[in-house]
């Protein structure tokens, strides 16, 4: 006889600062847990296929991480209206992700079983995080945490039927998924064996390729080894993942070391502070920018010294203290623009998922309601049709780098102008015909650069459209549009 589901707990009591989950969000160990959960998600055939076809996690992993953290904050916060809006946004976003994988198997991001597995991996990875760092949750806390994740799932899918109602029923479900459903997918292999080797620098370290490459060369293999070692053993064996000698000891050491950060001041480990620092620009009006400039100067000198004493090759990004020739004269060449801006998924082609990723990123930043979001997606869809007609010379339904470079990259037809107009309208929330400081920050995630102190900064409609078109047609390397869709 199947046990009856537990009596429902008022949803509000499962979210907010008193929830078990709340303590995880600012815990550095949570980064290891989220990475582990992402790998387990990618091992699901449907999720893996959706990631390969639609996600920007390869080309823009830092942006993907930041958006995930913001979404989790909204969903687990104590504001029911914010949670409702975020759940609706996530449902609209996932409803647009469907297709077939390389073996012609269908995938659908709205499949309740798929969505249940995403929540299951987050929950189980949170428990594993505590266990591996020597602080396993007590049974009552474990039950409470499961109730919170179940409430999170019900906020997305009000039936909640594909996630077992009780913790006792969860474990057979989890074991069955690991043993029967997971595969060594392409997305999993990219995350484990490619992403860390080619991880782009966060905005904080842009222009410091030697420093970043050196750190990545040391940390990347360690993070990959720790992640593989933390995966369920039955899946590791079946997927043929490598068993590195000493990996288990390294994994436990990494979790224990991350756990020691709980003794640091709260301000040092708060997720919001860390992510905002990663995205801090040297020309920002943030008071921390002064210290950032000094730190970058020291890092440049360290990078120069490193190049003198080691033959370590650096092939990614411009040299420290210098810009590329394209940046120097204010222009990008066509192939550079294609790679940095248009190819959002990083697969070497421009197709609808790349265009949709632009609309998705801007809709997320602006937290648009359904009518505004639909209007923005429609504008981008019309632009994609315009691009196809002008650039897809071989008729394969996508635009290659060569096709783009051979055409006129400064093409700015009516559809792209419409994108600029719609983007201005949805950003100008008060409808006064200007983008003010608050609206500007929502879109660009940075402050205005005020030329004259004491003046109120405003961005007019005509100036916004002019600069947007100059950026999107590679005519100019403008600020702030340059990092709008290019930052890691």
Short mmCIF file of C-alpha atoms in Angstrom, two decimals:
data_model
loop_
_atom_site.label_atom_id
_atom_site.label_comp_id
_atom_site.label_asym_id
_atom_site.label_seq_id
_atom_site.Cartn_x
_atom_site.Cartn_y
_atom_site.Cartn_z
CA UNK A 1 0.00 0.00 0.00
CA UNK A 2 1.43 3.36 -1.02
CA UNK A 3 1.86 5.69 1.94
CA UNK A 4 -0.30 8.81 1.90
CA UNK A 5 1.47 12.08 1.15
CA UNK A 6 2.29 14.17 4.19
CA UNK A 7 -0.17 16.85 5.21
CA UNK A 8 0.62 19.99 3.21
CA UNK A 9 2.68 22.59 5.00
CA UNK A 10 1.82 26.24 4.35
CA UNK A 11 4.13 27.15 1.44
CA UNK A 12 5.27 30.41 3.01
CA UNK A 13 6.83 28.59 5.95
CA UNK A 14 9.06 26.55 3.61
CA UNK A 15 10.75 29.57 2.06
CA UNK A 16 12.62 32.60 3.28
CA UNK A 17 15.38 33.11 5.88
CA UNK A 18 14.13 30.37 8.22
CA UNK A 19 14.31 27.63 5.59
CA UNK A 20 17.02 24.97 5.61
CA UNK A 21 17.94 25.95 2.07
CA UNK A 22 18.63 29.55 3.03
CA UNK A 23 21.83 28.54 4.80
CA UNK A 24 23.14 26.86 1.65
CA UNK A 25 22.85 29.85 -0.61
CA UNK A 26 25.77 31.74 0.94
CA UNK A 27 27.80 28.60 1.64
CA UNK A 28 30.82 28.26 -0.73
CA UNK A 29 30.32 24.48 -0.65
CA UNK A 30 27.08 25.08 -2.53
CA UNK A 31 29.10 25.93 -5.65
CA UNK A 32 30.50 22.38 -5.66
CA UNK A 33 27.02 20.98 -5.04
CA UNK A 34 25.46 22.98 -7.90
CA UNK A 35 28.21 21.87 -10.28
CA UNK A 36 27.64 18.24 -9.27
CA UNK A 37 23.87 18.65 -9.75
CA UNK A 38 24.43 20.23 -13.18
CA UNK A 39 26.49 17.21 -14.28
CA UNK A 40 23.77 14.82 -13.10
CA UNK A 41 21.18 16.90 -14.95
CA UNK A 42 23.28 16.87 -18.12
CA UNK A 43 23.49 13.06 -17.89
CA UNK A 44 19.73 12.84 -18.42
CA UNK A 45 19.23 12.34 -22.18
CA UNK A 46 16.50 14.96 -22.54
CA UNK A 47 18.29 17.60 -20.47
CA UNK A 48 21.60 16.88 -22.16
CA UNK A 49 20.06 17.34 -25.60
CA UNK A 50 18.35 20.58 -24.56
CA UNK A 51 21.65 21.93 -23.21
CA UNK A 52 23.53 21.10 -26.40
CA UNK A 53 20.90 22.65 -28.66
CA UNK A 54 19.86 25.71 -26.66
CA UNK A 55 22.09 26.57 -23.73
CA UNK A 56 24.81 29.22 -23.52
CA UNK A 57 26.65 27.31 -20.79
CA UNK A 58 29.72 26.71 -23.02
CA UNK A 59 30.16 30.23 -24.41
CA UNK A 60 28.80 32.17 -21.42
CA UNK A 61 29.11 30.01 -18.27
CA UNK A 62 29.46 32.93 -15.85
CA UNK A 63 26.28 34.53 -17.15
CA UNK A 64 24.48 31.22 -16.87
CA UNK A 65 25.71 30.84 -13.27
CA UNK A 66 24.60 34.32 -12.30
CA UNK A 67 21.14 33.83 -13.81
CA UNK A 68 20.76 30.50 -11.98
CA UNK A 69 21.66 32.09 -8.65
CA UNK A 70 19.25 34.97 -9.19
CA UNK A 71 16.48 32.53 -10.08
CA UNK A 72 17.10 30.41 -6.98
CA UNK A 73 17.05 33.53 -4.82
CA UNK A 74 13.69 34.52 -6.24
CA UNK A 75 12.20 31.04 -5.90
CA UNK A 76 13.37 30.41 -2.33
CA UNK A 77 12.83 33.93 -1.01
CA UNK A 78 9.94 34.87 1.28
CA UNK A 79 8.07 37.01 -1.26
CA UNK A 80 5.24 34.91 -2.74
CA UNK A 81 4.62 37.35 -5.59
CA UNK A 82 8.28 37.32 -6.66
CA UNK A 83 8.21 33.52 -6.55
CA UNK A 84 5.04 33.40 -8.64
CA UNK A 85 6.53 35.73 -11.27
CA UNK A 86 9.77 33.76 -11.41
CA UNK A 87 7.96 30.43 -11.71
CA UNK A 88 5.88 31.84 -14.57
CA UNK A 89 9.03 33.13 -16.27
CA UNK A 90 10.80 29.77 -15.93
CA UNK A 91 7.76 27.97 -17.32
CA UNK A 92 7.60 30.29 -20.33
CA UNK A 93 11.32 29.85 -20.93
CA UNK A 94 11.21 26.04 -20.71
CA UNK A 95 8.09 25.87 -22.90
CA UNK A 96 10.26 27.19 -25.75
CA UNK A 97 12.85 24.40 -25.41
CA UNK A 98 11.93 21.26 -27.32
CA UNK A 99 13.32 19.23 -30.21
CA UNK A 100 15.10 15.96 -30.93
CA UNK A 101 18.54 14.71 -29.98
CA UNK A 102 21.22 13.22 -32.25
CA UNK A 103 19.45 9.83 -32.01
CA UNK A 104 16.10 11.39 -33.06
CA UNK A 105 14.69 11.05 -29.54
CA UNK A 106 12.37 13.91 -28.56
CA UNK A 107 13.12 16.22 -25.68
CA UNK A 108 10.85 18.71 -23.97
CA UNK A 109 11.96 20.96 -21.11
CA UNK A 110 8.38 21.01 -19.81
CA UNK A 111 8.28 17.22 -19.36
CA UNK A 112 7.32 16.80 -15.66
CA UNK A 113 9.70 13.86 -15.24
CA UNK A 114 12.59 15.93 -16.57
CA UNK A 115 11.76 18.85 -14.29
CA UNK A 116 11.46 16.55 -11.31
CA UNK A 117 14.96 15.21 -11.99
CA UNK A 118 16.41 18.75 -11.94
CA UNK A 119 14.95 19.35 -8.48
CA UNK A 120 16.03 15.88 -7.33
CA UNK A 121 19.66 16.52 -8.30
CA UNK A 122 19.74 19.81 -6.39
CA UNK A 123 18.29 18.20 -3.27
CA UNK A 124 20.51 15.12 -3.30
CA UNK A 125 23.62 17.18 -4.10
CA UNK A 126 22.87 19.43 -1.13
CA UNK A 127 22.80 16.36 1.14
CA UNK A 128 26.00 15.02 -0.45
CA UNK A 129 27.66 18.40 0.09
CA UNK A 130 26.95 18.25 3.81
CA UNK A 131 27.99 14.60 4.11
CA UNK A 132 31.29 15.00 2.25
CA UNK A 133 32.25 18.04 4.31
CA UNK A 134 31.71 16.18 7.59
CA UNK A 135 28.41 17.85 8.55
CA UNK A 136 25.61 15.49 7.55
CA UNK A 137 22.08 16.75 8.12
CA UNK A 138 20.05 15.29 10.94
CA UNK A 139 17.00 13.27 9.81
CA UNK A 140 14.53 16.00 10.81
CA UNK A 141 16.50 18.66 8.91
CA UNK A 142 16.71 16.32 5.93
CA UNK A 143 12.93 15.88 5.94
CA UNK A 144 12.48 19.63 6.22
CA UNK A 145 14.85 20.28 3.31
CA UNK A 146 13.03 17.76 1.14
CA UNK A 147 9.72 19.47 1.93
CA UNK A 148 11.26 22.78 0.80
CA UNK A 149 12.46 21.35 -2.50
CA UNK A 150 9.10 19.67 -3.02
CA UNK A 151 7.41 23.03 -2.46
CA UNK A 152 9.84 24.55 -4.98
CA UNK A 153 8.81 21.89 -7.50
CA UNK A 154 5.11 22.49 -6.83
CA UNK A 155 5.64 26.21 -7.45
CA UNK A 156 6.72 25.21 -10.97
CA UNK A 157 4.32 22.30 -11.46
CA UNK A 158 1.30 22.52 -9.16
CA UNK A 159 0.67 18.78 -9.40
CA UNK A 160 4.10 17.85 -8.04
CA UNK A 161 3.29 14.28 -9.04
CA UNK A 162 6.58 13.24 -10.64
CA UNK A 163 8.66 13.96 -7.54
CA UNK A 164 7.99 11.41 -4.78
CA UNK A 165 5.93 12.97 -1.98
CA UNK A 166 8.08 11.67 0.89
CA UNK A 167 11.79 11.35 1.53
CA UNK A 168 11.39 7.61 2.09
CA UNK A 169 10.02 7.23 -1.43
CA UNK A 170 12.62 9.58 -2.88
CA UNK A 171 15.60 7.24 -2.51
CA UNK A 172 14.27 4.31 -4.61
CA UNK A 173 13.27 6.87 -7.25
CA UNK A 174 16.74 8.45 -7.22
CA UNK A 175 18.54 5.09 -7.41
CA UNK A 176 16.35 4.00 -10.32
CA UNK A 177 17.08 7.20 -12.25
CA UNK A 178 20.83 6.87 -11.69
CA UNK A 179 20.93 3.20 -12.67
CA UNK A 180 18.48 3.19 -15.58
CA UNK A 181 18.01 6.65 -17.08
CA UNK A 182 21.33 8.49 -17.01
CA UNK A 183 23.79 8.32 -19.91
CA UNK A 184 27.25 9.56 -20.81
CA UNK A 185 25.82 12.41 -22.88
CA UNK A 186 27.69 14.93 -24.99
CA UNK A 187 26.65 17.70 -22.60
CA UNK A 188 28.13 15.79 -19.65
CA UNK A 189 31.42 15.27 -21.50
CA UNK A 190 31.63 18.95 -22.42
CA UNK A 191 31.12 20.04 -18.82
CA UNK A 192 33.65 17.61 -17.38
CA UNK A 193 36.34 17.54 -20.06
CA UNK A 194 36.04 20.70 -22.13
CA UNK A 195 34.40 23.49 -20.18
CA UNK A 196 37.07 23.77 -17.49
CA UNK A 197 39.88 23.73 -20.07
CA UNK A 198 38.31 26.59 -22.04
CA UNK A 199 36.43 28.44 -19.31
CA UNK A 200 36.43 32.14 -20.25
CA UNK A 201 37.54 34.69 -17.69
CA UNK A 202 34.81 36.46 -15.72
CA UNK A 203 34.46 40.17 -16.50
CA UNK A 204 36.64 41.01 -13.48
CA UNK A 205 39.64 39.32 -15.14
CA UNK A 206 39.06 40.37 -18.76
CA UNK A 207 42.32 41.59 -20.25
CA UNK A 208 44.42 39.39 -17.94
CA UNK A 209 44.69 36.20 -20.00
CA UNK A 210 48.02 35.03 -18.54
CA UNK A 211 46.81 35.24 -14.96
CA UNK A 212 43.50 33.60 -15.84
CA UNK A 213 45.05 30.86 -17.97
CA UNK A 214 47.56 30.00 -15.23
CA UNK A 215 44.85 29.73 -12.58
CA UNK A 216 42.56 27.78 -14.88
CA UNK A 217 45.33 25.32 -15.77
CA UNK A 218 45.79 24.54 -12.08
CA UNK A 219 42.20 24.66 -10.84
CA UNK A 220 40.39 23.17 -13.85
CA UNK A 221 41.66 19.58 -13.54
CA UNK A 222 41.14 19.66 -9.78
CA UNK A 223 37.51 20.80 -10.08
CA UNK A 224 36.85 18.20 -12.78
CA UNK A 225 38.41 15.39 -10.73
CA UNK A 226 36.50 16.40 -7.59
CA UNK A 227 33.21 16.53 -9.49
CA UNK A 228 33.67 13.11 -11.10
CA UNK A 229 34.67 11.55 -7.77
CA UNK A 230 31.52 12.90 -6.10
CA UNK A 231 29.13 11.31 -8.63
CA UNK A 232 27.24 8.11 -7.71
CA UNK A 233 29.52 5.11 -8.17
CA UNK A 234 27.04 3.05 -10.27
CA UNK A 235 26.81 5.87 -12.79
CA UNK A 236 30.58 6.45 -12.86
CA UNK A 237 31.13 2.79 -13.72
CA UNK A 238 28.42 2.63 -16.37
CA UNK A 239 29.48 5.91 -18.00
CA UNK A 240 33.14 4.85 -18.05
CA UNK A 241 34.29 7.97 -16.23
CA UNK A 242 37.98 7.83 -15.29
CA UNK A 243 39.03 6.75 -11.82
CA UNK A 244 41.94 9.02 -10.87
CA UNK A 245 44.16 7.70 -8.04
CA UNK A 246 43.61 9.74 -4.90
CA UNK A 247 40.46 11.36 -6.31
CA UNK A 248 38.30 10.42 -3.31
CA UNK A 249 40.78 11.95 -0.86
CA UNK A 250 41.06 15.07 -3.04
CA UNK A 251 37.27 15.37 -3.19
CA UNK A 252 36.81 15.12 0.57
CA UNK A 253 39.65 17.58 1.12
CA UNK A 254 38.02 20.06 -1.26
CA UNK A 255 34.66 19.85 0.51
CA UNK A 256 36.27 20.10 3.96
CA UNK A 257 38.35 23.10 2.90
CA UNK A 258 35.30 24.83 1.43
CA UNK A 259 33.45 24.12 4.68
CA UNK A 260 36.08 26.03 6.68
CA UNK A 261 34.97 29.24 4.98
CA UNK A 262 31.98 29.31 7.33
CA UNK A 263 34.35 30.86 9.87
CA UNK A 264 34.99 33.85 7.59
CA UNK A 265 33.01 37.11 7.95
CA UNK A 266 29.57 36.83 6.35
CA UNK A 267 30.25 39.70 3.97
CA UNK A 268 33.18 37.77 2.46
CA UNK A 269 31.15 34.75 1.44
CA UNK A 270 27.79 36.25 0.54
CA UNK A 271 26.82 35.09 -2.93
CA UNK A 272 25.59 38.52 -4.00
CA UNK A 273 28.90 40.13 -3.04
CA UNK A 274 30.99 37.51 -4.85
CA UNK A 275 28.97 37.60 -8.08
CA UNK A 276 28.81 41.40 -8.14
CA UNK A 277 32.60 41.51 -7.69
CA UNK A 278 33.12 39.08 -10.59
CA UNK A 279 31.11 41.42 -12.82
CA UNK A 280 32.64 44.66 -11.53
CA UNK A 281 34.10 46.82 -14.29
CA UNK A 282 37.17 49.01 -13.71
CA UNK A 283 35.30 52.09 -14.99
CA UNK A 284 32.31 51.49 -12.71
CA UNK A 285 31.25 54.14 -10.20
CA UNK A 286 31.23 51.41 -7.52
CA UNK A 287 33.67 52.42 -4.71
CA UNK A 288 35.33 49.02 -5.00
CA UNK A 289 36.44 49.87 -8.55
CA UNK A 290 39.41 51.90 -7.22
CA UNK A 291 40.75 48.86 -5.40
CA UNK A 292 39.98 46.75 -8.46
CA UNK A 293 42.13 48.93 -10.72
CA UNK A 294 45.04 48.67 -8.28
CA UNK A 295 44.61 44.90 -8.04
CA UNK A 296 44.49 44.52 -11.82
CA UNK A 297 47.74 46.49 -12.14
CA UNK A 298 49.41 44.13 -9.68
CA UNK A 299 48.02 41.12 -11.54
CA UNK A 300 49.32 42.46 -14.86
CA UNK A 301 52.80 42.76 -13.39
CA UNK A 302 52.49 39.24 -11.97
CA UNK A 303 51.39 37.99 -15.39
CA UNK A 304 54.37 39.64 -17.07
CA UNK A 305 56.73 38.03 -14.56
CA UNK A 306 55.05 34.67 -15.06
CA UNK A 307 55.65 34.84 -18.82
CA UNK A 308 59.32 35.55 -18.22
CA UNK A 309 59.95 32.55 -15.97
CA UNK A 310 57.79 29.90 -17.64
CA UNK A 311 57.04 28.80 -21.21
CA UNK A 312 53.32 28.54 -20.36
CA UNK A 313 51.43 29.19 -23.64
CA UNK A 314 48.66 31.74 -23.70
CA UNK A 315 46.33 31.67 -26.67
CA UNK A 316 43.11 33.09 -25.31
CA UNK A 317 42.22 36.78 -25.40
CA UNK A 318 44.22 39.95 -26.01
CA UNK A 319 47.51 40.64 -24.30
CA UNK A 320 47.49 42.36 -20.92
CA UNK A 321 47.32 46.11 -21.14
CA UNK A 322 46.51 46.03 -24.84
CA UNK A 323 43.42 45.75 -26.98
CA UNK A 324 43.05 43.94 -30.22
CA UNK A 325 43.52 45.87 -33.43
CA UNK A 326 39.79 45.75 -33.99
CA UNK A 327 39.12 47.26 -30.58
CA UNK A 328 41.83 49.89 -31.06
CA UNK A 329 40.10 51.50 -34.02
CA UNK A 330 36.63 51.10 -32.50
CA UNK A 331 35.53 48.32 -34.83
CA UNK A 332 35.32 44.54 -34.80
CA UNK A 333 35.92 42.42 -37.84
CA UNK A 334 33.02 40.25 -38.96
CA UNK A 335 34.35 36.93 -37.63
CA UNK A 336 35.18 38.42 -34.22
CA UNK A 337 31.68 39.85 -33.93
CA UNK A 338 30.17 36.54 -35.04
CA UNK A 339 32.04 34.62 -32.33
CA UNK A 340 31.66 37.10 -29.48
CA UNK A 341 28.08 38.29 -30.02
CA UNK A 342 26.05 36.24 -32.47
CA UNK A 343 27.12 32.65 -31.67
CA UNK A 344 25.61 32.56 -28.19
CA UNK A 345 25.64 28.76 -27.90
CA UNK A 346 29.25 28.45 -29.09
CA UNK A 347 28.61 25.78 -31.74
CA UNK A 348 30.17 27.73 -34.60
CA UNK A 349 26.87 28.61 -36.31
CA UNK A 350 24.18 31.23 -36.01
CA UNK A 351 20.69 29.75 -35.76
CA UNK A 352 17.47 30.29 -33.86
CA UNK A 353 18.75 29.04 -30.46
CA UNK A 354 21.41 31.78 -30.57
CA UNK A 355 18.84 34.47 -31.32
CA UNK A 356 16.47 33.04 -28.69
CA UNK A 357 19.32 33.09 -26.15
CA UNK A 358 19.66 36.86 -26.71
CA UNK A 359 15.96 37.38 -26.11
CA UNK A 360 16.06 35.08 -23.08
CA UNK A 361 19.00 36.91 -21.51
CA UNK A 362 17.43 40.35 -21.95
CA UNK A 363 14.02 39.17 -20.74
CA UNK A 364 15.68 37.71 -17.64
CA UNK A 365 17.61 40.87 -16.87
CA UNK A 366 14.52 43.03 -17.18
CA UNK A 367 12.21 40.49 -15.45
CA UNK A 368 9.58 41.00 -18.14
CA UNK A 369 5.95 39.96 -17.87
CA UNK A 370 4.49 37.63 -20.48
CA UNK A 371 3.17 40.25 -22.95
CA UNK A 372 6.44 42.21 -23.01
CA UNK A 373 8.53 39.04 -23.20
CA UNK A 374 6.45 37.72 -26.10
CA UNK A 375 6.83 41.03 -27.93
CA UNK A 376 10.62 40.90 -27.53
CA UNK A 377 10.82 37.26 -28.67
CA UNK A 378 8.66 38.07 -31.71
CA UNK A 379 10.94 40.96 -32.67
CA UNK A 380 13.97 38.69 -32.44
CA UNK A 381 12.19 35.96 -34.43
CA UNK A 382 11.46 38.45 -37.21
CA UNK A 383 15.11 39.50 -37.20
CA UNK A 384 16.19 35.87 -37.48
CA UNK A 385 14.01 35.43 -40.57
CA UNK A 386 15.56 38.57 -42.02
CA UNK A 387 19.06 37.22 -41.35
CA UNK A 388 18.23 33.84 -42.88
CA UNK A 389 16.92 35.43 -46.05
CA UNK A 390 20.00 37.64 -46.41
CA UNK A 391 22.81 35.35 -45.23
CA UNK A 392 21.85 31.66 -45.44
CA UNK A 393 23.25 31.09 -48.91
CA UNK A 394 23.32 27.28 -48.82
CA UNK A 395 19.80 26.95 -47.41
CA UNK A 396 20.72 24.69 -44.46
CA UNK A 397 18.68 26.75 -42.00
CA UNK A 398 21.65 28.30 -40.23
CA UNK A 399 24.35 30.87 -40.92
CA UNK A 400 28.00 29.84 -40.80
CA UNK A 401 30.84 32.14 -39.81
CA UNK A 402 32.00 32.15 -43.43
CA UNK A 403 28.54 33.06 -44.75
CA UNK A 404 28.32 35.91 -42.29
CA UNK A 405 31.83 37.21 -43.03
CA UNK A 406 31.24 37.04 -46.81
CA UNK A 407 28.03 39.09 -46.55
CA UNK A 408 27.63 42.66 -45.44
CA UNK A 409 27.96 42.54 -41.64
CA UNK A 410 26.60 46.06 -41.31
CA UNK A 411 23.17 44.95 -42.50
CA UNK A 412 20.54 46.77 -40.44
CA UNK A 413 17.13 45.99 -41.86
CA UNK A 414 13.68 46.89 -40.54
CA UNK A 415 13.52 43.83 -38.28
CA UNK A 416 16.69 44.74 -36.34
CA UNK A 417 15.43 48.30 -35.98
CA UNK A 418 12.23 46.83 -34.56
CA UNK A 419 14.27 44.83 -32.03
CA UNK A 420 15.91 48.06 -30.86
CA UNK A 421 12.53 49.81 -30.57
CA UNK A 422 10.96 46.97 -28.59
CA UNK A 423 13.98 46.68 -26.30
CA UNK A 424 13.83 50.39 -25.55
CA UNK A 425 10.10 50.22 -24.84
CA UNK A 426 10.34 47.30 -22.39
CA UNK A 427 13.34 48.91 -20.64
CA UNK A 428 11.58 52.28 -20.30
CA UNK A 429 9.24 51.03 -17.57
CA UNK A 430 7.80 54.45 -16.67
CA UNK A 431 7.12 55.29 -20.33
CA UNK A 432 8.63 58.77 -20.19
CA UNK A 433 10.62 58.32 -23.39
CA UNK A 434 13.98 58.09 -21.63
CA UNK A 435 15.93 55.36 -19.87
CA UNK A 436 16.85 56.65 -16.42
CA UNK A 437 19.52 55.42 -14.04
CA UNK A 438 17.43 52.62 -12.50
CA UNK A 439 16.21 51.33 -15.88
CA UNK A 440 19.71 51.60 -17.28
CA UNK A 441 21.11 49.48 -14.46
CA UNK A 442 18.42 46.82 -14.96
CA UNK A 443 19.43 46.36 -18.60
CA UNK A 444 23.18 46.85 -18.50
CA UNK A 445 23.76 45.77 -14.88
CA UNK A 446 26.07 48.72 -14.36
CA UNK A 447 25.65 52.39 -13.58
CA UNK A 448 25.61 55.38 -15.91
CA UNK A 449 28.94 57.03 -16.58
CA UNK A 450 28.10 60.63 -15.74
CA UNK A 451 30.18 63.14 -17.64
CA UNK A 452 28.95 66.18 -15.70
CA UNK A 453 28.56 65.72 -11.93
CA UNK A 454 25.18 66.82 -10.66
CA UNK A 455 23.35 66.17 -13.92
CA UNK A 456 20.61 63.56 -14.13
CA UNK A 457 21.68 60.86 -16.58
CA UNK A 458 19.13 59.88 -19.23
CA UNK A 459 19.27 57.84 -22.42
CA UNK A 460 16.97 59.07 -25.17
CA UNK A 461 15.12 56.74 -27.52
CA UNK A 462 16.97 57.93 -30.62
CA UNK A 463 20.41 57.64 -28.98
CA UNK A 464 19.57 54.17 -27.64
CA UNK A 465 18.44 52.87 -31.04
CA UNK A 466 21.42 54.45 -32.80
CA UNK A 467 23.92 52.86 -30.40
CA UNK A 468 22.16 49.49 -30.40
CA UNK A 469 22.22 49.30 -34.19
CA UNK A 470 25.87 50.37 -34.30
CA UNK A 471 26.71 47.56 -31.88
CA UNK A 472 24.57 44.79 -33.41
CA UNK A 473 25.91 45.48 -36.91
CA UNK A 474 29.56 45.50 -35.74
CA UNK A 475 30.00 49.09 -36.92
CA UNK A 476 31.16 50.26 -33.55
CA UNK A 477 32.44 48.87 -30.27
CA UNK A 478 30.19 50.94 -28.08
CA UNK A 479 29.79 51.27 -24.35
CA UNK A 480 27.69 49.94 -22.63
CA UNK A 481 26.37 47.72 -25.43
CA UNK A 482 29.67 45.93 -25.88
CA UNK A 483 29.25 43.74 -22.73
CA UNK A 484 25.47 43.42 -23.17
CA UNK A 485 25.65 40.01 -24.85
CA UNK A 486 29.35 39.21 -24.82
CA UNK A 487 30.36 38.93 -21.17
CA UNK A 488 31.18 35.46 -19.91
#
